[in-house]
Amino acid sequence: MATLERLRKEMSDLIPEFFRQCRAADENRLAEYNAAVVIQSWFRGSRVRAHLRHLNRMVNVIQKWWRGYLARKYFRNKVKTAYFIMKMNFYNDMAVRIQKMWRGYYVRKYVHNYYALKKYLEGVAIKNSLVRKELEEYATMREKEKLKQDLEKEERRKNYEARKMHYLLSTEQVAGVFNSPYRQYPDEMEFRLQRARPLSHRDLPKKSNDSDGFVDWSDCRHPFSFPTTSLLPPINKKKPQGPFRDVGEVLQQRYKPLEPTLKVATSFTSVEEAREEIKRQEWAKGFQDVMFAPFASFHKNKPYEPLIHTSTEYKRIPYGNQNFRVEEATKWVTKKRASAFG
Amino acid sequence: MSQRQVLQVFEQYQKARTQFVQTVAELATRPQNIETLQNAGVLSLLRPLLLDVVPTIQQTSALALGRLANYNDDLAEAVVKGDILPQLVYSLAEQNRFYKKAAAFVLRAVAKHSPQLAQSIVDCGAVDMLVICLEDFDPGVKEAAAWALGCVARHNAELSQAVVDAGAVPLLVLCIQEPEIALKRIAASALSDLSKHSPELAQTVVDAGAIAHLAQMILNPDAKLKRQVLSALSQIAKHSVDLAEMVVEAEIFPVVLTCLKDPDEYVKKNSATLIREIARHTPELSQLIVNAGGVAAVIDCIGNCKGNVRLPGIMMLGYVAAHSENLAMAVIISKGVPQLAICLSEEAEDHIKAAAAWSLGQIGRHTPEHARAVAVANVLPKLLSLYMDTESSEDLQVKAKKALKNILQKCTHLPALEPLLHDAPPNILKHVVGQFSKVLPHDSKARRLFVTSGGLKKIQEISADPGSPLQEYINTINNCYPEEIVRYYSPGYSQTLLERVDHYQPVLS
């Protein structure tokens, strides 16, 4: 109650105070309001900024992680490829090394074998020396043969000479040309003359006259020459007795070549012989002795083959094969006369 | 007048004709009479006598015509222009063997001069008649016909084709098989003439089976036959690998080598040609020849003869060596290089020298070993002198230069290279110095020798354009030696030393 009392007592003071206070409040209201706004705006701004800062920090973190992740991924890839390349290079190197060794080995062993080459060249050298030796032998052999032939030819020539000059042979009384009395030994020719048979007149080579006046001059190797005169008849020492004909004439008569007439020259049985000969020839050429029977008269039975133009269905009647009045009723167009006859 | 007197006139006329043709035929054998005979109109007088009733006169007049036509191509042309050929061809089929022979002789004499004349022979249808004559019984007629055909075919491929088309080849192959040597000879020569123009013609000859018969006759003792046979085989073998292989398959190989020892020069030459034509085609064929000892035989043959006979042998060595290094080595160990060097210095004619130079180049171009073998034979200075000689033909100079270059690019045998340093022209010097610059950096003994023999001095004296390969080589060589040595050998160094003496102030104590 005391309080109430005290309040009542103070009432009078209180009411003006109240009014004063209310007025003061009204007077300051706007300023306070503005101040409140400022305070609130600052506070709110701070809070939003703090939030944004927070957000930024979060974003940074996220980005950091993401970028780190990407970079690591990229790096891992990079390392992988680098490693791969390194590996490949290494492998290639090693492959080259292996191939090098192998190829070297292979070529040395099979393609360019040094020892084989050496051996081959030695073989060639040996072969060469063999060939040289053989050829040398061949050449010397040829030379010897040639020499021998020449010697033989010379010998033959000398012998012929000796035969020709046989009259130079020395006799018991008179020494020959080759047997000079002033020499110790006679000449070699002397012995040759002794051995030789004198050349007889009959051995003279006869002129071959088989070509009947045709002489072969077409190869220009021999110069052309006119026919020489025939040999003169031998000279007789003494004249024969009696009224003989001229010697040349007689000889000519004697040595005249035989010139038979055709009738004489031909054999009497030549016709028969020729027939026999033809028969024999035919027999020799033929494959069979017996004629092949079925075809013996083949050519006779050959049918006549008409030309293509003329071989129509309606043939011409062969001219005069039977008679001129033959009729073929089957070929008539109308049956009138056929029925009339039939 | 009695009958006898009448007949006497005819007899005299016949005698006069006979004597006329015989005299003309004899006069025609001497070259100095020919012009007079021609001016006297002998051709127009002989022409009617070809149709004379007496065979002897016909034959002799044909012979006289043949001799006249044989003499030069003007007369041969006159024979063609005088329409004598158709008469001959007409009577070639009719008459006896002597006339055939004489007529074939005329045809041969006309055909041998020029392709045009041979063409005129072909145009008048003589080839067919000659082919018929090849079937004649008489070997003399065959011989004359084969000879005439050979003369026609010799000129060019068309004429040969005409002869082949007339069917001559099988008959010629039959003629080779006849026993008469002369006929064989002529037939082989005709086959050679036929097959020389083109591979197709050669193939025709091969198809007729000529090779086997020809190969058999290589051993025949008759030298002239051997010549023709070898020539025919080489003409066949020269065209292609296949033909060459067919020739080789006829087992000519050890046998041909004996022909290289033949006393006859032409046999030698033709057999060397045959071997060359075979070796030319492939390494395998060359190898075959090397294995048969052919290279040694050819080298011996080159050593035994002189002049043109050597040429095919020399070229054969070059062809063999060109195929591969092993074959070149085979030529070297067969002692081919010294022989070629002898040819190079002995022979007088430029084309043989050129061939020898080419062959040496082919031998030396493979490896340093080959080049060394060539260089040791002292060939390089000779080649250089041939290249430098103003009297050498252009071809020889080119070949010598090429050979020199080929050998130098492989040569590492320095003693042989040194003389070249002193007298080679710059374009050769380049290669020489290049070889030194390749060898010297790796060989200390050679470096020493190079200084003592005066090579380094020579190198310093060379004036090369800066930047040219020659200058680079020189620099490489200089880099192999210490600075002082190089300077010591530089030209004018003594001068600089003397100058230094002049400028030197003695230190007086």
PDB file of N, CA, C and O in Angstrom, chain B residues 190-248:
ATOM      1  N   ALA B 190      74.665 -67.830-143.644  1.00  0.00           N
ATOM      2  CA  ALA B 190      73.336 -67.301-143.966  1.00  0.00           C
ATOM      3  C   ALA B 190      72.465 -67.241-142.715  1.00  0.00           C
ATOM      4  O   ALA B 190      71.750 -66.260-142.488  1.00  0.00           O
ATOM      5  N   LEU B 191      72.551 -68.269-141.883  1.00  0.00           N
ATOM      6  CA  LEU B 191      71.765 -68.261-140.638  1.00  0.00           C
ATOM      7  C   LEU B 191      72.213 -67.122-139.733  1.00  0.00           C
ATOM      8  O   LEU B 191      71.392 -66.464-139.092  1.00  0.00           O
ATOM      9  N   SER B 192      73.512 -66.909-139.720  1.00  0.00           N
ATOM     10  CA  SER B 192      74.039 -65.798-138.917  1.00  0.00           C
ATOM     11  C   SER B 192      73.479 -64.474-139.402  1.00  0.00           C
ATOM     12  O   SER B 192      73.015 -63.650-138.624  1.00  0.00           O
ATOM     13  N   ASP B 193      73.475 -64.287-140.733  1.00  0.00           N
ATOM     14  CA  ASP B 193      72.948 -63.043-141.299  1.00  0.00           C
ATOM     15  C   ASP B 193      71.460 -62.891-141.018  1.00  0.00           C
ATOM     16  O   ASP B 193      70.973 -61.786-140.795  1.00  0.00           O
ATOM     17  N   LEU B 194      70.752 -64.022-141.065  1.00  0.00           N
ATOM     18  CA  LEU B 194      69.306 -63.962-140.822  1.00  0.00           C
ATOM     19  C   LEU B 194      69.004 -63.543-139.393  1.00  0.00           C
ATOM     20  O   LEU B 194      68.128 -62.722-139.141  1.00  0.00           O
ATOM     21  N   SER B 195      69.755 -64.141-138.459  1.00  0.00           N
ATOM     22  CA  SER B 195      69.342 -63.971-137.072  1.00  0.00           C
ATOM     23  C   SER B 195      69.912 -62.718-136.437  1.00  0.00           C
ATOM     24  O   SER B 195      69.615 -62.438-135.295  1.00  0.00           O
ATOM     25  N   LYS B 196      70.704 -61.957-137.193  1.00  0.00           N
ATOM     26  CA  LYS B 196      71.366 -60.863-136.493  1.00  0.00           C
ATOM     27  C   LYS B 196      70.481 -59.641-136.309  1.00  0.00           C
ATOM     28  O   LYS B 196      70.818 -58.758-135.533  1.00  0.00           O
ATOM     29  N   HIS B 197      69.341 -59.583-137.018  1.00  0.00           N
ATOM     30  CA  HIS B 197      68.615 -58.318-136.998  1.00  0.00           C
ATOM     31  C   HIS B 197      67.672 -58.153-135.826  1.00  0.00           C
ATOM     32  O   HIS B 197      67.606 -57.089-135.232  1.00  0.00           O
ATOM     33  N   SER B 198      66.899 -59.169-135.512  1.00  0.00           N
ATOM     34  CA  SER B 198      65.924 -58.964-134.442  1.00  0.00           C
ATOM     35  C   SER B 198      65.706 -60.249-133.664  1.00  0.00           C
ATOM     36  O   SER B 198      65.989 -61.346-134.162  1.00  0.00           O
ATOM     37  N   PRO B 199      65.213 -60.127-132.425  1.00  0.00           N
ATOM     38  CA  PRO B 199      64.978 -61.323-131.610  1.00  0.00           C
ATOM     39  C   PRO B 199      63.993 -62.288-132.263  1.00  0.00           C
ATOM     40  O   PRO B 199      64.151 -63.502-132.152  1.00  0.00           O
ATOM     41  N   GLU B 200      63.008 -61.740-132.998  1.00  0.00           N
ATOM     42  CA  GLU B 200      62.004 -62.618-133.600  1.00  0.00           C
ATOM     43  C   GLU B 200      62.638 -63.517-134.655  1.00  0.00           C
ATOM     44  O   GLU B 200      62.364 -64.723-134.730  1.00  0.00           O
ATOM     45  N   LEU B 201      63.505 -62.884-135.476  1.00  0.00           N
ATOM     46  CA  LEU B 201      64.167 -63.666-136.521  1.00  0.00           C
ATOM     47  C   LEU B 201      65.060 -64.723-135.895  1.00  0.00           C
ATOM     48  O   LEU B 201      65.076 -65.885-136.340  1.00  0.00           O
ATOM     49  N   ALA B 202      65.776 -64.315-134.850  1.00  0.00           N
ATOM     50  CA  ALA B 202      66.642 -65.282-134.172  1.00  0.00           C
ATOM     51  C   ALA B 202      65.810 -66.418-133.597  1.00  0.00           C
ATOM     52  O   ALA B 202      66.191 -67.583-133.654  1.00  0.00           O
ATOM     53  N   GLN B 203      64.636 -66.051-133.088  1.00  0.00           N
ATOM     54  CA  GLN B 203      63.765 -67.073-132.509  1.00  0.00           C
ATOM     55  C   GLN B 203      63.307 -68.045-133.595  1.00  0.00           C
ATOM     56  O   GLN B 203      63.240 -69.253-133.359  1.00  0.00           O
ATOM     57  N   THR B 204      63.036 -67.508-134.781  1.00  0.00           N
ATOM     58  CA  THR B 204      62.649 -68.385-135.893  1.00  0.00           C
ATOM     59  C   THR B 204      63.750 -69.395-136.190  1.00  0.00           C
ATOM     60  O   THR B 204      63.485 -70.584-136.403  1.00  0.00           O
ATOM     61  N   VAL B 205      64.977 -68.884-136.216  1.00  0.00           N
ATOM     62  CA  VAL B 205      66.108 -69.772-136.504  1.00  0.00           C
ATOM     63  C   VAL B 205      66.232 -70.831-135.408  1.00  0.00           C
ATOM     64  O   VAL B 205      66.474 -72.011-135.687  1.00  0.00           O
ATOM     65  N   VAL B 206      66.032 -70.394-134.153  1.00  0.00           N
ATOM     66  CA  VAL B 206      66.139 -71.334-133.041  1.00  0.00           C
ATOM     67  C   VAL B 206      65.027 -72.377-133.135  1.00  0.00           C
ATOM     68  O   VAL B 206      65.251 -73.574-132.918  1.00  0.00           O
ATOM     69  N   ASP B 207      63.825 -71.907-133.492  1.00  0.00           N
ATOM     70  CA  ASP B 207      62.697 -72.832-133.577  1.00  0.00           C
ATOM     71  C   ASP B 207      62.917 -73.902-134.628  1.00  0.00           C
ATOM     72  O   ASP B 207      62.373 -75.000-134.538  1.00  0.00           O
ATOM     73  N   ALA B 208      63.700 -73.566-135.652  1.00  0.00           N
ATOM     74  CA  ALA B 208      63.977 -74.572-136.679  1.00  0.00           C
ATOM     75  C   ALA B 208      65.015 -75.590-136.216  1.00  0.00           C
ATOM     76  O   ALA B 208      65.392 -76.475-136.975  1.00  0.00           O
ATOM     77  N   GLY B 209      65.498 -75.427-134.975  1.00  0.00           N
ATOM     78  CA  GLY B 209      66.427 -76.414-134.419  1.00  0.00           C
ATOM     79  C   GLY B 209      67.856 -76.229-134.851  1.00  0.00           C
ATOM     80  O   GLY B 209      68.622 -77.181-134.922  1.00  0.00           O
ATOM     81  N   ALA B 210      68.216 -74.956-135.147  1.00  0.00           N
ATOM     82  CA  ALA B 210      69.566 -74.734-135.672  1.00  0.00           C
ATOM     83  C   ALA B 210      70.635 -74.896-134.600  1.00  0.00           C
ATOM     84  O   ALA B 210      71.748 -75.321-134.901  1.00  0.00           O
ATOM     85  N   ILE B 211      70.272 -74.548-133.352  1.00  0.00           N
ATOM     86  CA  ILE B 211      71.322 -74.440-132.329  1.00  0.00           C
ATOM     87  C   ILE B 211      72.040 -75.767-132.122  1.00  0.00           C
ATOM     88  O   ILE B 211      73.273 -75.808-132.063  1.00  0.00           O
ATOM     89  N   ALA B 212      71.274 -76.853-132.033  1.00  0.00           N
ATOM     90  CA  ALA B 212      71.896 -78.137-131.739  1.00  0.00           C
ATOM     91  C   ALA B 212      72.926 -78.490-132.815  1.00  0.00           C
ATOM     92  O   ALA B 212      74.048 -78.900-132.507  1.00  0.00           O
ATOM     93  N   HIS B 213      72.547 -78.273-134.083  1.00  0.00           N
ATOM     94  CA  HIS B 213      73.478 -78.620-135.165  1.00  0.00           C
ATOM     95  C   HIS B 213      74.686 -77.707-135.181  1.00  0.00           C
ATOM     96  O   HIS B 213      75.810 -78.147-135.405  1.00  0.00           O
ATOM     97  N   LEU B 214      74.417 -76.406-134.928  1.00  0.00           N
ATOM     98  CA  LEU B 214      75.538 -75.463-134.918  1.00  0.00           C
ATOM     99  C   LEU B 214      76.501 -75.819-133.793  1.00  0.00           C
ATOM    100  O   LEU B 214      77.715 -75.804-133.978  1.00  0.00           O
ATOM    101  N   ALA B 215      75.922 -76.154-132.630  1.00  0.00           N
ATOM    102  CA  ALA B 215      76.783 -76.441-131.476  1.00  0.00           C
ATOM    103  C   ALA B 215      77.647 -77.666-131.730  1.00  0.00           C
ATOM    104  O   ALA B 215      78.789 -77.722-131.294  1.00  0.00           O
ATOM    105  N   GLN B 216      77.105 -78.629-132.480  1.00  0.00           N
ATOM    106  CA  GLN B 216      77.900 -79.821-132.783  1.00  0.00           C
ATOM    107  C   GLN B 216      79.126 -79.494-133.623  1.00  0.00           C
ATOM    108  O   GLN B 216      80.151 -80.156-133.515  1.00  0.00           O
ATOM    109  N   MET B 217      78.980 -78.471-134.459  1.00  0.00           N
ATOM    110  CA  MET B 217      80.048 -78.215-135.423  1.00  0.00           C
ATOM    111  C   MET B 217      81.166 -77.353-134.866  1.00  0.00           C
ATOM    112  O   MET B 217      82.114 -77.045-135.587  1.00  0.00           O
ATOM    113  N   ILE B 218      81.040 -76.963-133.586  1.00  0.00           N
ATOM    114  CA  ILE B 218      82.112 -76.136-133.023  1.00  0.00           C
ATOM    115  C   ILE B 218      83.438 -76.891-133.047  1.00  0.00           C
ATOM    116  O   ILE B 218      84.492 -76.305-133.208  1.00  0.00           O
ATOM    117  N   LEU B 219      83.345 -78.214-132.915  1.00  0.00           N
ATOM    118  CA  LEU B 219      84.579 -79.002-132.863  1.00  0.00           C
ATOM    119  C   LEU B 219      85.131 -79.357-134.238  1.00  0.00           C
ATOM    120  O   LEU B 219      86.147 -80.029-134.340  1.00  0.00           O
ATOM    121  N   ASN B 220      84.454 -78.911-135.288  1.00  0.00           N
ATOM    122  CA  ASN B 220      84.911 -79.237-136.635  1.00  0.00           C
ATOM    123  C   ASN B 220      86.314 -78.700-136.876  1.00  0.00           C
ATOM    124  O   ASN B 220      86.637 -77.602-136.462  1.00  0.00           O
ATOM    125  N   PRO B 221      87.179 -79.491-137.530  1.00  0.00           N
ATOM    126  CA  PRO B 221      88.550 -78.981-137.728  1.00  0.00           C
ATOM    127  C   PRO B 221      88.645 -77.814-138.701  1.00  0.00           C
ATOM    128  O   PRO B 221      89.622 -77.084-138.668  1.00  0.00           O
ATOM    129  N   ASP B 222      87.637 -77.631-139.552  1.00  0.00           N
ATOM    130  CA  ASP B 222      87.730 -76.568-140.550  1.00  0.00           C
ATOM    131  C   ASP B 222      87.553 -75.194-139.894  1.00  0.00           C
ATOM    132  O   ASP B 222      86.533 -74.913-139.283  1.00  0.00           O
ATOM    133  N   ALA B 223      88.566 -74.334-140.044  1.00  0.00           N
ATOM    134  CA  ALA B 223      88.548 -73.060-139.328  1.00  0.00           C
ATOM    135  C   ALA B 223      87.476 -72.119-139.859  1.00  0.00           C
ATOM    136  O   ALA B 223      86.783 -71.447-139.095  1.00  0.00           O
ATOM    137  N   LYS B 224      87.292 -72.123-141.183  1.00  0.00           N
ATOM    138  CA  LYS B 224      86.319 -71.185-141.751  1.00  0.00           C
ATOM    139  C   LYS B 224      84.914 -71.558-141.323  1.00  0.00           C
ATOM    140  O   LYS B 224      84.086 -70.693-141.040  1.00  0.00           O
ATOM    141  N   LEU B 225      84.640 -72.849-141.265  1.00  0.00           N
ATOM    142  CA  LEU B 225      83.323 -73.290-140.798  1.00  0.00           C
ATOM    143  C   LEU B 225      83.125 -72.870-139.348  1.00  0.00           C
ATOM    144  O   LEU B 225      82.071 -72.376-138.954  1.00  0.00           O
ATOM    145  N   LYS B 226      84.182 -73.044-138.561  1.00  0.00           N
ATOM    146  CA  LYS B 226      84.085 -72.663-137.147  1.00  0.00           C
ATOM    147  C   LYS B 226      83.752 -71.197-136.998  1.00  0.00           C
ATOM    148  O   LYS B 226      82.924 -70.812-136.180  1.00  0.00           O
ATOM    149  N   ARG B 227      84.413 -70.378-137.829  1.00  0.00           N
ATOM    150  CA  ARG B 227      84.125 -68.941-137.779  1.00  0.00           C
ATOM    151  C   ARG B 227      82.642 -68.674-137.944  1.00  0.00           C
ATOM    152  O   ARG B 227      82.021 -67.974-137.149  1.00  0.00           O
ATOM    153  N   GLN B 228      82.082 -69.258-139.009  1.00  0.00           N
ATOM    154  CA  GLN B 228      80.681 -68.980-139.317  1.00  0.00           C
ATOM    155  C   GLN B 228      79.765 -69.516-138.234  1.00  0.00           C
ATOM    156  O   GLN B 228      78.790 -68.869-137.850  1.00  0.00           O
ATOM    157  N   VAL B 229      80.087 -70.699-137.736  1.00  0.00           N
ATOM    158  CA  VAL B 229      79.232 -71.309-136.716  1.00  0.00           C
ATOM    159  C   VAL B 229      79.221 -70.456-135.459  1.00  0.00           C
ATOM    160  O   VAL B 229      78.163 -70.145-134.900  1.00  0.00           O
ATOM    161  N   LEU B 230      80.400 -70.030-135.057  1.00  0.00           N
ATOM    162  CA  LEU B 230      80.485 -69.221-133.836  1.00  0.00           C
ATOM    163  C   LEU B 230      79.789 -67.887-134.039  1.00  0.00           C
ATOM    164  O   LEU B 230      79.094 -67.386-133.152  1.00  0.00           O
ATOM    165  N   SER B 231      79.965 -67.335-135.233  1.00  0.00           N
ATOM    166  CA  SER B 231      79.297 -66.070-135.520  1.00  0.00           C
ATOM    167  C   SER B 231      77.781 -66.247-135.456  1.00  0.00           C
ATOM    168  O   SER B 231      77.071 -65.425-134.860  1.00  0.00           O
ATOM    169  N   ALA B 232      77.275 -67.342-136.045  1.00  0.00           N
ATOM    170  CA  ALA B 232      75.823 -67.573-136.021  1.00  0.00           C
ATOM    171  C   ALA B 232      75.330 -67.710-134.587  1.00  0.00           C
ATOM    172  O   ALA B 232      74.317 -67.112-134.204  1.00  0.00           O
ATOM    173  N   LEU B 233      76.065 -68.474-133.799  1.00  0.00           N
ATOM    174  CA  LEU B 233      75.627 -68.659-132.405  1.00  0.00           C
ATOM    175  C   LEU B 233      75.628 -67.332-131.663  1.00  0.00           C
ATOM    176  O   LEU B 233      74.715 -67.037-130.888  1.00  0.00           O
ATOM    177  N   SER B 234      76.641 -66.512-131.907  1.00  0.00           N
ATOM    178  CA  SER B 234      76.669 -65.250-131.160  1.00  0.00           C
ATOM    179  C   SER B 234      75.572 -64.316-131.654  1.00  0.00           C
ATOM    180  O   SER B 234      74.997 -63.580-130.852  1.00  0.00           O
ATOM    181  N   GLN B 235      75.267 -64.379-132.961  1.00  0.00           N
ATOM    182  CA  GLN B 235      74.168 -63.528-133.441  1.00  0.00           C
ATOM    183  C   GLN B 235      72.849 -63.971-132.834  1.00  0.00           C
ATOM    184  O   GLN B 235      71.963 -63.155-132.602  1.00  0.00           O
ATOM    185  N   ILE B 236      72.697 -65.269-132.602  1.00  0.00           N
ATOM    186  CA  ILE B 236      71.459 -65.741-131.973  1.00  0.00           C
ATOM    187  C   ILE B 236      71.433 -65.325-130.513  1.00  0.00           C
ATOM    188  O   ILE B 236      70.434 -64.826-130.008  1.00  0.00           O
ATOM    189  N   ALA B 237      72.576 -65.502-129.843  1.00  0.00           N
ATOM    190  CA  ALA B 237      72.588 -65.297-128.395  1.00  0.00           C
ATOM    191  C   ALA B 237      72.494 -63.831-128.009  1.00  0.00           C
ATOM    192  O   ALA B 237      72.174 -63.512-126.873  1.00  0.00           O
ATOM    193  N   LYS B 238      72.761 -62.927-128.954  1.00  0.00           N
ATOM    194  CA  LYS B 238      72.902 -61.547-128.526  1.00  0.00           C
ATOM    195  C   LYS B 238      71.573 -60.879-128.204  1.00  0.00           C
ATOM    196  O   LYS B 238      71.557 -59.847-127.559  1.00  0.00           O
ATOM    197  N   HIS B 239      70.456 -61.480-128.651  1.00  0.00           N
ATOM    198  CA  HIS B 239      69.213 -60.725-128.567  1.00  0.00           C
ATOM    199  C   HIS B 239      68.586 -60.727-127.188  1.00  0.00           C
ATOM    200  O   HIS B 239      68.175 -59.689-126.693  1.00  0.00           O
ATOM    201  N   SER B 240      68.451 -61.872-126.570  1.00  0.00           N
ATOM    202  CA  SER B 240      67.728 -61.880-125.300  1.00  0.00           C
ATOM    203  C   SER B 240      68.267 -62.962-124.382  1.00  0.00           C
ATOM    204  O   SER B 240      69.034 -63.828-124.791  1.00  0.00           O
ATOM    205  N   VAL B 241      67.821 -62.891-123.125  1.00  0.00           N
ATOM    206  CA  VAL B 241      68.284 -63.851-122.130  1.00  0.00           C
ATOM    207  C   VAL B 241      67.852 -65.263-122.526  1.00  0.00           C
ATOM    208  O   VAL B 241      68.626 -66.214-122.431  1.00  0.00           O
ATOM    209  N   ASP B 242      66.614 -65.371-123.004  1.00  0.00           N
ATOM    210  CA  ASP B 242      66.099 -66.697-123.348  1.00  0.00           C
ATOM    211  C   ASP B 242      66.951 -67.355-124.431  1.00  0.00           C
ATOM    212  O   ASP B 242      67.334 -68.526-124.318  1.00  0.00           O
ATOM    213  N   LEU B 243      67.233 -66.559-125.466  1.00  0.00           N
ATOM    214  CA  LEU B 243      68.018 -67.123-126.574  1.00  0.00           C
ATOM    215  C   LEU B 243      69.418 -67.492-126.103  1.00  0.00           C
ATOM    216  O   LEU B 243      69.939 -68.554-126.462  1.00  0.00           O
ATOM    217  N   ALA B 244      69.981 -66.612-125.269  1.00  0.00           N
ATOM    218  CA  ALA B 244      71.328 -66.914-124.763  1.00  0.00           C
ATOM    219  C   ALA B 244      71.302 -68.201-123.952  1.00  0.00           C
ATOM    220  O   ALA B 244      72.198 -69.038-124.056  1.00  0.00           O
ATOM    221  N   GLU B 245      70.234 -68.360-123.153  1.00  0.00           N
ATOM    222  CA  GLU B 245      70.160 -69.573-122.348  1.00  0.00           C
ATOM    223  C   GLU B 245      70.022 -70.802-123.239  1.00  0.00           C
ATOM    224  O   GLU B 245      70.586 -71.863-122.957  1.00  0.00           O
ATOM    225  N   MET B 246      69.260 -70.644-124.333  1.00  0.00           N
ATOM    226  CA  MET B 246      69.119 -71.795-125.239  1.00  0.00           C
ATOM    227  C   MET B 246      70.460 -72.166-125.855  1.00  0.00           C
ATOM    228  O   MET B 246      70.774 -73.347-126.029  1.00  0.00           O
ATOM    229  N   VAL B 247      71.244 -71.142-126.183  1.00  0.00           N
ATOM    230  CA  VAL B 247      72.573 -71.418-126.749  1.00  0.00           C
ATOM    231  C   VAL B 247      73.437 -72.130-125.717  1.00  0.00           C
ATOM    232  O   VAL B 247      74.147 -73.085-126.033  1.00  0.00           O
ATOM    233  N   VAL B 248      73.338 -71.666-124.455  1.00  0.00           N
ATOM    234  CA  VAL B 248      74.155 -72.285-123.409  1.00  0.00           C
ATOM    235  C   VAL B 248      73.708 -73.718-123.179  1.00  0.00           C
ATOM    236  O   VAL B 248      74.525 -74.614-122.959  1.00  0.00           O
TER     237      VAL B 248
END
